[in-house]
Short mmCIF file of C-alpha atoms in Angstrom, two decimals:
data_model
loop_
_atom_site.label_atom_id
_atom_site.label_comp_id
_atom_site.label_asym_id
_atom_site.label_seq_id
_atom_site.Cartn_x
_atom_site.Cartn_y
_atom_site.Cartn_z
CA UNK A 1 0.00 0.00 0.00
CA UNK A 2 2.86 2.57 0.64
CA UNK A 3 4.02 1.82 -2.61
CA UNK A 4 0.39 3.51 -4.36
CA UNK A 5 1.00 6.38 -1.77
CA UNK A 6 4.40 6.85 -2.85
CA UNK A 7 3.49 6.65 -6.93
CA UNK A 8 0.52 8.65 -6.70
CA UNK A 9 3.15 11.78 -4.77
CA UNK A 10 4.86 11.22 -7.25
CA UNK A 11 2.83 11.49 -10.13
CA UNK A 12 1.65 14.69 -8.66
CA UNK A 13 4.73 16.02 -8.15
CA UNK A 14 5.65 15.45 -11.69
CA UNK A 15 2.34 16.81 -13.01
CA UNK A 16 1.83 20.24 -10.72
CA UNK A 17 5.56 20.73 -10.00
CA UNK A 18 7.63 19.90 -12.85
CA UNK A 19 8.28 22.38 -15.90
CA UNK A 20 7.82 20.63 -18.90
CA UNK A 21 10.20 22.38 -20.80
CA UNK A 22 11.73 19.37 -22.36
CA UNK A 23 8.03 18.08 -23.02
CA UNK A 24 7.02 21.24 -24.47
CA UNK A 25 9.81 21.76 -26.47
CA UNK A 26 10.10 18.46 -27.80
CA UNK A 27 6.13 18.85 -28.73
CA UNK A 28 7.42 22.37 -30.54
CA UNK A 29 9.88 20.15 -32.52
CA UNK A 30 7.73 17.56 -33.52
CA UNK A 31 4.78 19.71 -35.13
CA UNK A 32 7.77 21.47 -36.91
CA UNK A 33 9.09 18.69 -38.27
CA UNK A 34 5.38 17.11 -38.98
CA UNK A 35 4.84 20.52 -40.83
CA UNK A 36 7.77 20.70 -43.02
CA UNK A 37 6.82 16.75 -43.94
CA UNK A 38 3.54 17.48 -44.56
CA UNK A 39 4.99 20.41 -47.28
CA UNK A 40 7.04 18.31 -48.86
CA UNK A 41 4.51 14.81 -49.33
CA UNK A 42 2.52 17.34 -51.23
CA UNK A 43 4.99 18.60 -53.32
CA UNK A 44 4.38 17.56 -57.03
CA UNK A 45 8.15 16.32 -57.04
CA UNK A 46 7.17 13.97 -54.23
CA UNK A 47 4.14 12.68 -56.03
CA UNK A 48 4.49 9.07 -54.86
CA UNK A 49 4.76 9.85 -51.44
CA UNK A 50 1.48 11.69 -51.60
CA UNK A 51 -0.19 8.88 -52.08
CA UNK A 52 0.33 7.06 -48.74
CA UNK A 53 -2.79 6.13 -47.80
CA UNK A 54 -2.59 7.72 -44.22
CA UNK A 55 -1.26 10.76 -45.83
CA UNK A 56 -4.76 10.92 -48.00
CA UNK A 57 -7.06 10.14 -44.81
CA UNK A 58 -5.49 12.87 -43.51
CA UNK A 59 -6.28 15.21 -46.23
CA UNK A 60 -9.67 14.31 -46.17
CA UNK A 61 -10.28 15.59 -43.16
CA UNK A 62 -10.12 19.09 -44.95
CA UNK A 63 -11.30 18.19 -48.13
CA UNK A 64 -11.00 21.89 -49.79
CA UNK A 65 -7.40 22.59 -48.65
CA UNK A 66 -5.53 18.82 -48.84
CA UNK A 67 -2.66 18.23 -46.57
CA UNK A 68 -1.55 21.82 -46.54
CA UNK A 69 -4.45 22.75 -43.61
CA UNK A 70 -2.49 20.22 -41.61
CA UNK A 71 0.91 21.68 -42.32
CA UNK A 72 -0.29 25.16 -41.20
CA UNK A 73 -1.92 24.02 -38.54
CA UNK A 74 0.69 22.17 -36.91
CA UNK A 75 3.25 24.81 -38.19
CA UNK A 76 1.75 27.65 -36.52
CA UNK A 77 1.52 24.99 -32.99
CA UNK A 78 4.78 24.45 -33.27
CA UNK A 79 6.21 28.14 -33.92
CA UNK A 80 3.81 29.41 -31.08
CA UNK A 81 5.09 27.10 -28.38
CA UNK A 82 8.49 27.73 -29.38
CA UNK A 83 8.10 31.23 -29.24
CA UNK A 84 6.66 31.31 -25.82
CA UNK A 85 9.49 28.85 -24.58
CA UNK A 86 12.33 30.98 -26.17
CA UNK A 87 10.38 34.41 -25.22
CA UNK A 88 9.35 33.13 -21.78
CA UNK A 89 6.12 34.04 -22.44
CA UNK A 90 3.65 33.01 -19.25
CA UNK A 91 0.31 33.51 -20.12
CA UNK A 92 -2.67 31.54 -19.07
CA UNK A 93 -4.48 31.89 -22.29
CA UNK A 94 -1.74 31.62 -24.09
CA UNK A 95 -0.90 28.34 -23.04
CA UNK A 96 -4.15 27.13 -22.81
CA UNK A 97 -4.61 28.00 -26.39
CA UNK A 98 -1.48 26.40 -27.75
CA UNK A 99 -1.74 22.99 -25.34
CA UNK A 100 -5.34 23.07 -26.54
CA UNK A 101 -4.22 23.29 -30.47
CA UNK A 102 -1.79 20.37 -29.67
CA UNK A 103 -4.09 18.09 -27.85
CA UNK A 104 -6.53 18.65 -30.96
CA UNK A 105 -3.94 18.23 -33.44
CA UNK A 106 -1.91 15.42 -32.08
CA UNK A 107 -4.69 12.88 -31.25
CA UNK A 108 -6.04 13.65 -34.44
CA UNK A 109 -3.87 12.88 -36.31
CA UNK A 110 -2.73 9.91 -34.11
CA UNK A 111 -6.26 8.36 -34.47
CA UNK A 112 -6.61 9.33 -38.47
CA UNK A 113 -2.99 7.58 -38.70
CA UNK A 114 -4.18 4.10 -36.59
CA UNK A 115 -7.42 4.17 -38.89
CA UNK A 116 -4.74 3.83 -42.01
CA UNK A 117 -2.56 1.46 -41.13
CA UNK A 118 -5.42 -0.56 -40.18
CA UNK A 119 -6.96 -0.48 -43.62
CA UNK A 120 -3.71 -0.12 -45.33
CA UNK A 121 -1.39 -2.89 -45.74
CA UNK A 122 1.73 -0.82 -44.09
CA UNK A 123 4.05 -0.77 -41.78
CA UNK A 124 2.19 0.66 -38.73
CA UNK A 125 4.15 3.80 -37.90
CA UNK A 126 1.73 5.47 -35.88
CA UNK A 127 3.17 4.79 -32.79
CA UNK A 128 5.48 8.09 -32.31
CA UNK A 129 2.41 9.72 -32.93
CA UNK A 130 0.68 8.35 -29.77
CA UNK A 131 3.47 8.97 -27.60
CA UNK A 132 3.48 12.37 -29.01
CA UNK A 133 -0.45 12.50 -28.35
CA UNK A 134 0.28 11.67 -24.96
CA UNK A 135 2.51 14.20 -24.05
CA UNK A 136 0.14 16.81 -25.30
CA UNK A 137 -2.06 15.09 -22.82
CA UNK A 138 0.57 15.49 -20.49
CA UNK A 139 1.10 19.56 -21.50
CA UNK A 140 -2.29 20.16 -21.67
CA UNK A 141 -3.50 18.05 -18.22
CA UNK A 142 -1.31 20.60 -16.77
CA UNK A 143 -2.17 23.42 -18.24
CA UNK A 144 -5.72 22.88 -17.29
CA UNK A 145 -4.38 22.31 -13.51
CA UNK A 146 -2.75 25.23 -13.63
CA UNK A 147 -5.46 27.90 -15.29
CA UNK A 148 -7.61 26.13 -12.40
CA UNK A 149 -4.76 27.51 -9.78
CA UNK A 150 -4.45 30.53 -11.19
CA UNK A 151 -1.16 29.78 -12.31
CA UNK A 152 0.90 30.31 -15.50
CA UNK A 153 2.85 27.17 -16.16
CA UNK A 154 6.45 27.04 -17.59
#
């Protein structure tokens, strides 16, 4: 029974006390990253890789504007946490807004990918995703804690 007490101070400690700046920047990094991928799938010179089936459930999503919705979208996530980790911005809103965007965005696109490689005879390589999804979870579970404190969080 100690053993539950002692996890569950711990989780909490990690949860309310910790920073997340590693979390949060890694999440910056990876919606960067999923951006710039996103632009270049859809390039006409990458033609082939456009037609990955998870790739085109994902475009479907937002029929009118293809994959390139999802590129801005997780473009402008990733830019606006970076900029309030390397401009120390602390704003509730602020990050309640951008852990809100990556919570959205990340199981999304987590879910849309599982759905593909389900249907699609691929290699299942969704699984970065969800451990990305989860620490959005993570950023955005505290975030939530913290608007409820009153609180800006790191």
């Amino acid at each position: 029974m100690d053993y539950i007490k002692l996890a569950w101070s711990n989780f909490r400690f990690i949860i309310v006390n910790s920073d997340l700046l590693a979390t949060k920047m890694s999440l910056a990094w990876a919606s960067i990253t999923w951006a710039i991928w996103a632009i270049i799938v859809s390039s006409p010179a990458h033609a082939s890789f456009g037609s990955l089936y998870s790739f085109t459930r994902l475009a479907e999503v937002f029929p009118t504007a293809n994959i390139w919705a999802w590129a801005g979208l997780f473009g402008l996530h990733g830019v606006s946490v970076l900029l309030c980790l390397l401009l120390r911005l602390r704003d509730k809103m602020i990050d309640m807004a951008t852990s809100t965007l990556g919570v959205i965005l990340w199981s999304c696109s987590a879910f849309i990918i599982l759905i593909s490689t389900l249907n699609d005879n691929t290699l299942p390589f969704g699984s970065a995703h969800w451990i990305i999804a989860t620490m959005a979870w993570w950023v955005f579970i505290r975030d939530i804690l913290m608007f409820i404190k009153h609180k800006p969080s790191i």
